PDB file of C-alpha atoms in Angstrom:
ATOM      1  CA  MET A   1       0.000   0.000   0.000  1.00 97.00           C
ATOM      2  CA  ARG A   2       1.179   3.489  -0.791  1.00 98.00           C
ATOM      3  CA  LEU A   3       0.127   5.685   2.122  1.00 98.00           C
ATOM      4  CA  MET A   4       0.109   9.476   2.176  1.00 98.00           C
ATOM      5  CA  ILE A   5      -0.065  11.201   5.541  1.00 98.00           C
ATOM      6  CA  SER A   6      -1.100  14.850   5.518  1.00 98.00           C
ATOM      7  CA  GLN A   7      -0.168  16.654   8.718  1.00 98.00           C
ATOM      8  CA  THR A   8      -2.506  19.604   8.312  1.00 98.00           C
ATOM      9  CA  ASP A   9      -3.067  22.862  10.183  1.00 98.00           C
ATOM     10  CA  PRO A  10      -6.813  23.366   9.624  1.00 97.00           C
ATOM     11  CA  LEU A  11      -8.528  26.685  10.138  1.00 97.00           C
ATOM     12  CA  TRP A  12     -10.446  26.552  13.386  1.00 96.00           C
ATOM     13  CA  ALA A  13     -14.217  26.076  12.966  1.00 96.00           C
ATOM     14  CA  GLU A  14     -14.063  26.567   9.172  1.00 95.00           C
ATOM     15  CA  PRO A  15     -15.021  23.196   7.657  1.00 97.00           C
ATOM     16  CA  THR A  16     -15.917  24.644   4.257  1.00 96.00           C
ATOM     17  CA  VAL A  17     -12.496  26.245   3.822  1.00 96.00           C
ATOM     18  CA  ASN A  18     -10.711  23.131   5.081  1.00 97.00           C
ATOM     19  CA  LEU A  19     -12.666  20.914   2.700  1.00 96.00           C
ATOM     20  CA  GLU A  20     -11.645  23.161  -0.192  1.00 95.00           C
ATOM     21  CA  ALA A  21      -8.015  22.522   0.742  1.00 96.00           C
ATOM     22  CA  LEU A  22      -8.623  18.764   0.646  1.00 98.00           C
ATOM     23  CA  GLU A  23      -8.887  18.697  -3.139  1.00 97.00           C
ATOM     24  CA  SER A  24      -5.306  19.876  -3.638  1.00 97.00           C
ATOM     25  CA  LEU A  25      -4.114  17.114  -1.284  1.00 98.00           C
ATOM     26  CA  CYS A  26      -6.164  14.546  -3.205  1.00 98.00           C
ATOM     27  CA  ARG A  27      -4.713  15.771  -6.488  1.00 98.00           C
ATOM     28  CA  LEU A  28      -1.174  15.497  -5.116  1.00 98.00           C
ATOM     29  CA  ALA A  29      -1.901  12.006  -3.808  1.00 98.00           C
ATOM     30  CA  ALA A  30      -3.397  10.859  -7.097  1.00 98.00           C
ATOM     31  CA  GLU A  31      -0.385  12.122  -9.040  1.00 98.00           C
ATOM     32  CA  ALA A  32       1.846  10.070  -6.745  1.00 98.00           C
ATOM     33  CA  LYS A  33      -0.362   6.977  -7.215  1.00 98.00           C
ATOM     34  CA  VAL A  34      -1.261   6.880  -3.532  1.00 98.00           C
ATOM     35  CA  ASP A  35      -3.743   4.229  -2.355  1.00 98.00           C
ATOM     36  CA  LEU A  36      -4.851   5.880   0.886  1.00 98.00           C
ATOM     37  CA  LEU A  37      -4.717   9.502   2.028  1.00 98.00           C
ATOM     38  CA  ALA A  38      -4.963   9.932   5.805  1.00 98.00           C
ATOM     39  CA  LEU A  39      -5.679  13.124   7.760  1.00 98.00           C
ATOM     40  CA  PRO A  40      -5.723  14.009  11.482  1.00 98.00           C
ATOM     41  CA  GLU A  41      -8.356  13.842  14.193  1.00 98.00           C
ATOM     42  CA  LEU A  42     -11.279  16.273  13.664  1.00 98.00           C
ATOM     43  CA  ALA A  43      -9.544  17.192  10.429  1.00 98.00           C
ATOM     44  CA  PHE A  44     -11.980  19.735   8.983  1.00 98.00           C
ATOM     45  CA  THR A  45     -13.238  21.575  12.070  1.00 98.00           C
ATOM     46  CA  GLY A  46     -10.158  21.762  14.243  1.00 97.00           C
ATOM     47  CA  TYR A  47      -9.921  19.974  17.570  1.00 98.00           C
ATOM     48  CA  ASN A  48     -10.756  22.595  20.194  1.00 96.00           C
ATOM     49  CA  ILE A  49     -14.428  22.930  19.209  1.00 96.00           C
ATOM     50  CA  PHE A  50     -16.149  21.584  22.306  1.00 96.00           C
ATOM     51  CA  ASP A  51     -18.216  24.703  22.913  1.00 93.00           C
ATOM     52  CA  ARG A  52     -19.365  24.728  19.284  1.00 95.00           C
ATOM     53  CA  LEU A  53     -20.261  21.102  18.715  1.00 96.00           C
ATOM     54  CA  ASP A  54     -23.939  21.942  18.246  1.00 94.00           C
ATOM     55  CA  GLY A  55     -23.036  23.842  15.091  1.00 95.00           C
ATOM     56  CA  LEU A  56     -20.013  21.877  13.836  1.00 97.00           C
ATOM     57  CA  ALA A  57     -20.757  18.210  14.510  1.00 97.00           C
ATOM     58  CA  GLU A  58     -22.430  16.383  11.623  1.00 97.00           C
ATOM     59  CA  GLU A  59     -24.226  13.159  10.908  1.00 96.00           C
ATOM     60  CA  ILE A  60     -22.463  10.639   8.668  1.00 95.00           C
ATOM     61  CA  ASP A  61     -24.401  11.816   5.617  1.00 95.00           C
ATOM     62  CA  GLY A  62     -23.589  15.475   6.332  1.00 96.00           C
ATOM     63  CA  PRO A  63     -21.628  17.932   4.164  1.00 97.00           C
ATOM     64  CA  ILE A  64     -18.131  16.848   5.258  1.00 97.00           C
ATOM     65  CA  VAL A  65     -18.478  13.149   4.462  1.00 98.00           C
ATOM     66  CA  THR A  66     -20.520  13.912   1.345  1.00 98.00           C
ATOM     67  CA  GLU A  67     -17.848  16.205  -0.109  1.00 98.00           C
ATOM     68  CA  ALA A  68     -14.988  13.911   0.946  1.00 98.00           C
ATOM     69  CA  SER A  69     -16.767  11.005  -0.745  1.00 98.00           C
ATOM     70  CA  LYS A  70     -16.965  12.935  -4.019  1.00 98.00           C
ATOM     71  CA  LEU A  71     -13.227  13.636  -3.876  1.00 98.00           C
ATOM     72  CA  ALA A  72     -12.368  10.025  -3.015  1.00 98.00           C
ATOM     73  CA  ASP A  73     -14.294   8.912  -6.088  1.00 98.00           C
ATOM     74  CA  LYS A  74     -12.929  11.657  -8.334  1.00 98.00           C
ATOM     75  CA  TYR A  75      -9.293  10.942  -7.464  1.00 98.00           C
ATOM     76  CA  ASN A  76      -9.632   7.173  -6.965  1.00 98.00           C
ATOM     77  CA  LEU A  77      -8.356   7.314  -3.373  1.00 98.00           C
ATOM     78  CA  HIS A  78      -9.231   5.743  -0.064  1.00 98.00           C
ATOM     79  CA  LEU A  79      -9.633   8.547   2.494  1.00 98.00           C
ATOM     80  CA  LEU A  80      -9.321   8.472   6.289  1.00 98.00           C
ATOM     81  CA  PHE A  81     -10.112  11.493   8.457  1.00 98.00           C
ATOM     82  CA  GLY A  82     -11.438  12.516  11.848  1.00 98.00           C
ATOM     83  CA  LEU A  83     -14.989  13.824  12.276  1.00 98.00           C
ATOM     84  CA  ALA A  84     -17.095  15.245  15.095  1.00 98.00           C
ATOM     85  CA  GLU A  85     -20.106  13.001  14.551  1.00 98.00           C
ATOM     86  CA  GLN A  86     -23.623  13.711  15.760  1.00 97.00           C
ATOM     87  CA  GLY A  87     -25.613  10.515  16.108  1.00 94.00           C
ATOM     88  CA  ALA A  88     -29.296  10.090  15.379  1.00 88.00           C
ATOM     89  CA  ASN A  89     -29.910  10.292  19.135  1.00 91.00           C
ATOM     90  CA  GLY A  90     -28.174  13.679  19.301  1.00 92.00           C
ATOM     91  CA  GLU A  91     -25.079  12.383  21.107  1.00 96.00           C
ATOM     92  CA  PHE A  92     -21.625  13.425  19.911  1.00 98.00           C
ATOM     93  CA  SER A  93     -18.739  11.080  19.097  1.00 98.00           C
ATOM     94  CA  ASN A  94     -15.120  11.611  18.128  1.00 98.00           C
ATOM     95  CA  ALA A  95     -14.995   9.484  14.982  1.00 98.00           C
ATOM     96  CA  ALA A  96     -12.620   8.283  12.283  1.00 98.00           C
ATOM     97  CA  ILE A  97     -14.221   7.824   8.867  1.00 98.00           C
ATOM     98  CA  LEU A  98     -12.825   5.502   6.191  1.00 98.00           C
ATOM     99  CA  LEU A  99     -14.000   5.869   2.574  1.00 98.00           C
ATOM    100  CA  ASP A 100     -13.031   3.662  -0.346  1.00 98.00           C
ATOM    101  CA  ASP A 101     -11.790   4.818  -3.745  1.00 98.00           C
ATOM    102  CA  HIS A 102     -15.348   5.002  -5.077  1.00 98.00           C
ATOM    103  CA  GLY A 103     -16.413   7.271  -2.245  1.00 98.00           C
ATOM    104  CA  GLN A 104     -18.302   4.526  -0.435  1.00 98.00           C
ATOM    105  CA  HIS A 105     -18.376   4.609   3.355  1.00 98.00           C
ATOM    106  CA  LEU A 106     -16.357   1.595   4.567  1.00 98.00           C
ATOM    107  CA  ALA A 107     -16.208   2.133   8.320  1.00 98.00           C
ATOM    108  CA  THR A 108     -16.664   4.477  11.251  1.00 98.00           C
ATOM    109  CA  TYR A 109     -14.615   4.044  14.406  1.00 98.00           C
ATOM    110  CA  HIS A 110     -15.586   5.893  17.594  1.00 98.00           C
ATOM    111  CA  LYS A 111     -12.743   6.903  19.914  1.00 98.00           C
ATOM    112  CA  ARG A 112     -12.753   4.716  23.012  1.00 98.00           C
ATOM    113  CA  HIS A 113     -10.356   6.554  25.303  1.00 98.00           C
ATOM    114  CA  LEU A 114     -11.491  10.125  25.752  1.00 98.00           C
ATOM    115  CA  TRP A 115      -8.965  12.672  26.940  1.00 97.00           C
ATOM    116  CA  ASP A 116      -9.570  15.586  29.305  1.00 95.00           C
ATOM    117  CA  ARG A 117     -12.572  17.712  28.209  1.00 94.00           C
ATOM    118  CA  GLU A 118     -13.657  15.146  25.660  1.00 97.00           C
ATOM    119  CA  ASN A 119     -15.298  13.248  28.507  1.00 97.00           C
ATOM    120  CA  GLU A 120     -17.738  16.117  28.984  1.00 97.00           C
ATOM    121  CA  PHE A 121     -18.907  16.221  25.380  1.00 97.00           C
ATOM    122  CA  PHE A 122     -18.280  12.927  23.565  1.00 98.00           C
ATOM    123  CA  VAL A 123     -19.655   9.440  24.125  1.00 98.00           C
ATOM    124  CA  ALA A 124     -16.892   6.833  24.237  1.00 98.00           C
ATOM    125  CA  GLY A 125     -16.865   4.122  21.601  1.00 97.00           C
ATOM    126  CA  LYS A 126     -17.336   0.523  22.648  1.00 96.00           C
ATOM    127  CA  LYS A 127     -16.035  -1.466  19.667  1.00 96.00           C
ATOM    128  CA  SER A 128     -12.758  -2.109  17.883  1.00 97.00           C
ATOM    129  CA  CYS A 129     -12.630  -1.685  14.112  1.00 98.00           C
ATOM    130  CA  VAL A 130     -10.701  -3.741  11.542  1.00 98.00           C
ATOM    131  CA  VAL A 131     -11.475  -3.280   7.853  1.00 98.00           C
ATOM    132  CA  ASN A 132     -10.591  -5.667   5.025  1.00 98.00           C
ATOM    133  CA  THR A 133      -9.272  -3.829   1.966  1.00 97.00           C
ATOM    134  CA  ARG A 134      -7.514  -4.970  -1.187  1.00 95.00           C
ATOM    135  CA  PHE A 135      -4.191  -3.778   0.241  1.00 95.00           C
ATOM    136  CA  GLY A 136      -4.502  -5.330   3.681  1.00 97.00           C
ATOM    137  CA  LYS A 137      -6.442  -5.349   6.927  1.00 98.00           C
ATOM    138  CA  LEU A 138      -6.649  -1.874   8.441  1.00 98.00           C
ATOM    139  CA  GLY A 139      -7.199  -1.250  12.136  1.00 98.00           C
ATOM    140  CA  LEU A 140      -8.426   2.133  13.371  1.00 98.00           C
ATOM    141  CA  MET A 141      -7.765   4.022  16.571  1.00 98.00           C
ATOM    142  CA  ILE A 142      -7.690   7.725  17.516  1.00 98.00           C
ATOM    143  CA  CYS A 143      -5.121   9.813  19.435  1.00 98.00           C
ATOM    144  CA  TYR A 144      -5.384   8.956  23.161  1.00 98.00           C
ATOM    145  CA  ASP A 145      -6.041   5.335  22.171  1.00 98.00           C
ATOM    146  CA  ASN A 146      -2.352   5.300  21.144  1.00 98.00           C
ATOM    147  CA  GLU A 147      -1.358   5.437  24.791  1.00 98.00           C
ATOM    148  CA  PHE A 148      -3.156   2.223  25.744  1.00 98.00           C
ATOM    149  CA  PRO A 149      -1.262  -0.865  24.495  1.00 98.00           C
ATOM    150  CA  GLU A 150      -4.435  -2.919  24.805  1.00 97.00           C
ATOM    151  CA  VAL A 151      -6.087  -1.104  21.879  1.00 98.00           C
ATOM    152  CA  ALA A 152      -3.397  -1.920  19.325  1.00 98.00           C
ATOM    153  CA  ARG A 153      -3.118  -5.465  20.701  1.00 98.00           C
ATOM    154  CA  GLU A 154      -6.859  -6.052  20.208  1.00 98.00           C
ATOM    155  CA  LEU A 155      -6.615  -4.792  16.633  1.00 98.00           C
ATOM    156  CA  ALA A 156      -3.593  -6.966  15.865  1.00 98.00           C
ATOM    157  CA  GLN A 157      -5.247 -10.021  17.386  1.00 98.00           C
ATOM    158  CA  ALA A 158      -8.232  -9.333  15.117  1.00 98.00           C
ATOM    159  CA  GLY A 159      -5.883  -9.467  12.121  1.00 98.00           C
ATOM    160  CA  ALA A 160      -4.959  -5.807  11.570  1.00 98.00           C
ATOM    161  CA  GLN A 161      -1.764  -5.468   9.545  1.00 98.00           C
ATOM    162  CA  ILE A 162      -1.750  -1.665   9.358  1.00 98.00           C
ATOM    163  CA  ILE A 163      -3.106   0.403  12.250  1.00 99.00           C
ATOM    164  CA  LEU A 164      -4.007   4.002  11.408  1.00 99.00           C
ATOM    165  CA  SER A 165      -4.546   6.650  14.065  1.00 98.00           C
ATOM    166  CA  PRO A 166      -5.819  10.169  13.273  1.00 98.00           C
ATOM    167  CA  THR A 167      -4.442  12.297  16.097  1.00 98.00           C
ATOM    168  CA  ALA A 168      -4.422  15.821  17.568  1.00 98.00           C
ATOM    169  CA  ASN A 169      -1.571  15.562  20.047  1.00 98.00           C
ATOM    170  CA  MET A 170       0.087  18.563  21.657  1.00 98.00           C
ATOM    171  CA  LEU A 171       3.444  19.782  22.874  1.00 97.00           C
ATOM    172  CA  PRO A 172       5.430  18.658  24.793  1.00 97.00           C
ATOM    173  CA  ASN A 173       4.416  15.142  23.715  1.00 97.00           C
ATOM    174  CA  ALA A 174       6.267  14.771  20.399  1.00 98.00           C
ATOM    175  CA  GLU A 175       8.916  12.284  21.519  1.00 97.00           C
ATOM    176  CA  ARG A 176       6.448  10.504  23.800  1.00 97.00           C
ATOM    177  CA  GLN A 177       4.159  10.031  20.798  1.00 98.00           C
ATOM    178  CA  VAL A 178       6.967   8.684  18.611  1.00 98.00           C
ATOM    179  CA  LEU A 179       8.020   6.221  21.311  1.00 98.00           C
ATOM    180  CA  GLN A 180       4.460   4.998  21.825  1.00 98.00           C
ATOM    181  CA  ILE A 181       3.782   4.461  18.123  1.00 98.00           C
ATOM    182  CA  ARG A 182       7.042   2.566  17.650  1.00 98.00           C
ATOM    183  CA  ALA A 183       6.209   0.436  20.703  1.00 98.00           C
ATOM    184  CA  ARG A 184       2.670  -0.322  19.476  1.00 98.00           C
ATOM    185  CA  ALA A 185       4.143  -1.454  16.144  1.00 98.00           C
ATOM    186  CA  MET A 186       6.932  -3.557  17.651  1.00 98.00           C
ATOM    187  CA  ASP A 187       4.738  -5.155  20.327  1.00 97.00           C
ATOM    188  CA  ASN A 188       2.294  -6.371  17.690  1.00 98.00           C
ATOM    189  CA  GLN A 189       4.703  -6.807  14.762  1.00 98.00           C
ATOM    190  CA  CYS A 190       2.563  -4.757  12.398  1.00 98.00           C
ATOM    191  CA  PHE A 191       2.603  -1.277  10.868  1.00 98.00           C
ATOM    192  CA  VAL A 192       1.274   1.652  12.881  1.00 98.00           C
ATOM    193  CA  ALA A 193       0.754   5.141  11.446  1.00 98.00           C
ATOM    194  CA  CYS A 194      -0.010   8.192  13.579  1.00 98.00           C
ATOM    195  CA  ILE A 195      -1.474  11.088  11.581  1.00 98.00           C
ATOM    196  CA  ASN A 196      -1.052  14.093  13.854  1.00 98.00           C
ATOM    197  CA  ARG A 197      -1.758  17.750  13.128  1.00 98.00           C
ATOM    198  CA  SER A 198       0.243  20.946  13.515  1.00 98.00           C
ATOM    199  CA  GLY A 199      -0.558  24.542  14.396  1.00 98.00           C
ATOM    200  CA  VAL A 200      -2.038  26.374  17.376  1.00 98.00           C
ATOM    201  CA  GLU A 201      -5.566  26.719  18.754  1.00 97.00           C
ATOM    202  CA  GLU A 202      -5.655  29.151  21.671  1.00 93.00           C
ATOM    203  CA  THR A 203      -3.500  27.477  24.361  1.00 95.00           C
ATOM    204  CA  LEU A 204      -3.132  24.198  22.456  1.00 97.00           C
ATOM    205  CA  HIS A 205       0.122  23.866  20.516  1.00 98.00           C
ATOM    206  CA  TYR A 206       0.038  20.737  18.355  1.00 98.00           C
ATOM    207  CA  CYS A 207       3.238  18.750  18.130  1.00 98.00           C
ATOM    208  CA  GLY A 208       3.146  17.255  14.625  1.00 98.00           C
ATOM    209  CA  ASN A 209       5.736  14.465  14.329  1.00 98.00           C
ATOM    210  CA  SER A 210       3.405  12.141  12.440  1.00 98.00           C
ATOM    211  CA  ILE A 211       5.104   8.786  12.090  1.00 98.00           C
ATOM    212  CA  VAL A 212       4.863   5.422  10.365  1.00 98.00           C
ATOM    213  CA  ALA A 213       6.523   2.584  12.282  1.00 98.00           C
ATOM    214  CA  GLY A 214       7.166  -0.959  11.098  1.00 98.00           C
ATOM    215  CA  PRO A 215       6.870  -4.402  12.732  1.00 98.00           C
ATOM    216  CA  ASP A 216      10.303  -4.211  14.359  1.00 98.00           C
ATOM    217  CA  GLY A 217       9.676  -0.680  15.619  1.00 98.00           C
ATOM    218  CA  GLU A 218      11.687   0.859  12.794  1.00 98.00           C
ATOM    219  CA  VAL A 219      10.718   4.307  11.488  1.00 98.00           C
ATOM    220  CA  PHE A 220       9.569   4.286   7.869  1.00 98.00           C
ATOM    221  CA  GLY A 221       8.705   7.979   7.835  1.00 98.00           C
ATOM    222  CA  ARG A 222       8.434  10.917  10.220  1.00 98.00           C
ATOM    223  CA  LEU A 223       7.441  14.548   9.872  1.00 98.00           C
ATOM    224  CA  GLY A 224       8.500  17.485  12.035  1.00 98.00           C
ATOM    225  CA  LEU A 225       6.517  20.197  13.784  1.00 97.00           C
ATOM    226  CA  ALA A 226       5.224  22.063  10.722  1.00 98.00           C
ATOM    227  CA  ALA A 227       2.370  21.150   8.412  1.00 98.00           C
ATOM    228  CA  GLY A 228       3.334  18.887   5.527  1.00 98.00           C
ATOM    229  CA  SER A 229       2.820  15.530   3.861  1.00 98.00           C
ATOM    230  CA  MET A 230       4.809  12.362   3.370  1.00 98.00           C
ATOM    231  CA  ILE A 231       4.352   9.217   1.306  1.00 98.00           C
ATOM    232  CA  VAL A 232       5.336   5.805   2.647  1.00 98.00           C
ATOM    233  CA  ASP A 233       5.269   2.504   0.777  1.00 98.00           C
ATOM    234  CA  ILE A 234       4.140  -0.301   3.061  1.00 98.00           C
ATOM    235  CA  ASP A 235       5.228  -3.861   2.265  1.00 98.00           C
ATOM    236  CA  LEU A 236       3.248  -6.399   4.288  1.00 98.00           C
ATOM    237  CA  ALA A 237       5.991  -8.962   3.712  1.00 98.00           C
ATOM    238  CA  CYS A 238       7.897  -7.139   6.482  1.00 98.00           C
ATOM    239  CA  ILE A 239       5.364  -8.519   8.960  1.00 98.00           C
ATOM    240  CA  ASP A 240       6.029 -12.143   8.019  1.00 97.00           C
ATOM    241  CA  GLU A 241       9.753 -11.515   8.090  1.00 97.00           C
ATOM    242  CA  SER A 242       9.562 -10.053  11.589  1.00 97.00           C
ATOM    243  CA  ARG A 243       7.466 -12.948  12.866  1.00 97.00           C
ATOM    244  CA  THR A 244       9.947 -15.570  11.654  1.00 96.00           C
ATOM    245  CA  HIS A 245      12.309 -14.506  14.460  1.00 90.00           C
ATOM    246  CA  GLN A 246       9.673 -14.419  17.189  1.00 95.00           C
ATOM    247  CA  ASN A 247       5.894 -14.224  16.980  1.00 97.00           C
ATOM    248  CA  TYR A 248       4.509 -12.289  19.925  1.00 97.00           C
ATOM    249  CA  LEU A 249       0.852 -12.820  19.076  1.00 97.00           C
ATOM    250  CA  LYS A 250       1.287 -16.597  18.750  1.00 96.00           C
ATOM    251  CA  ASP A 251       3.546 -16.969  21.782  1.00 96.00           C
ATOM    252  CA  LEU A 252       1.521 -14.720  24.115  1.00 95.00           C
ATOM    253  CA  ARG A 253       0.302 -16.464  27.258  1.00 92.00           C
ATOM    254  CA  VAL A 254      -2.693 -14.713  28.799  1.00 85.00           C
ATOM    255  CA  LEU A 255      -2.890 -15.190  32.557  1.00 83.00           C
ATOM    256  CA  LYS A 256      -6.347 -15.572  34.058  1.00 81.00           C
ATOM    257  CA  ASP A 257      -5.216 -15.283  37.670  1.00 83.00           C
ATOM    258  CA  THR A 258      -2.544 -13.249  39.414  1.00 85.00           C
ATOM    259  CA  HIS A 259      -1.150 -14.451  42.719  1.00 82.00           C
ATOM    260  CA  VAL A 260      -0.583 -11.473  45.031  1.00 86.00           C
ATOM    261  CA  VAL A 261       1.783 -12.236  47.905  1.00 88.00           C
ATOM    262  CA  ASN A 262       1.555 -10.147  51.052  1.00 82.00           C
ATOM    263  CA  GLY A 263       5.068  -9.722  52.368  1.00 79.00           C
ATOM    264  CA  ALA A 264       4.387  -6.619  54.444  1.00 68.00           C
ATOM    265  CA  ASP A 265       4.800  -8.413  57.769  1.00 61.00           C
ATOM    266  CA  SER A 266       7.715 -10.649  56.802  1.00 55.00           C
TER     267      SER A 266
END
C-alpha cells in the first residue's frame, strides 16, 4: 500500500475552507499513485471545538463526508479522516471515517479513550474496528487510544496489519508520541501510522511528528513540527519476516489469575 499522511493545520471552525483545501491534497496524492490519504483527528473543524459542537458536529451523511466522498471517487483514493459526529440520538462522538476509492463509506470508528474535556462532550466508543481492503487489513484508533497498548493489541489479534490513528496531540508530547507508536508497532509486529496535526488553537500547541513505524519498531517515515505531507510505501511482507524470528501474538500467554503475595509483615 502506498500511504500518504497529511499533517494539516486546519482553520479553526471553518469546515468549508478546510474541505476546499482537501482537493489539492487529493490531487497530489493521485499524481503520486497513492492508495490511501490519511488526515488528522477532527480534520476539517479543528480539535478545540467543544463549545461549538452543536453547530459543527455532523451526521455521517452530512456535508463533510458527502464532499470527501466525491473527492475520493474523483481521485480514486481511499480517504481516512477525523470527524465530530452527531448521532441520530443527538449524542456526539469523536470518529474516524474511512471511505473507499469510489467514495463509499467503509467504516466508522468511535474513539474509546477520551482525553480531558472530551469526557464532557463525547460518548466513548465501545467497539474495535478492523477493515478488510484490497491492500490489507486496516485497524483504526484515535489519538489517546495510542497510549493504551491494549487497543493496538486487540486490533492486531483481530488481524490488523496496518493500524491508522488520526491524532491531535500537543506539545510537549512529540517524543512521547513517537516512542508509543514505535512500541505499538513492535509489540504487535505490524505497521502503525499516527497522523497528527500541527498549528495552534488558543493554548493548544500541536506537536506534529506524524510517524509510520514498522513491525520491528523501525521508522519508515516521520514529519517534524510544521504542516506537511509524506508518502510511505508499506510492504506487508515485512510482517512475516519479523514474525519468523519471534511471533509475539502466537507466543503470548494470557494469565487468568494473578497471585498477590503479602510480604508486608515478613
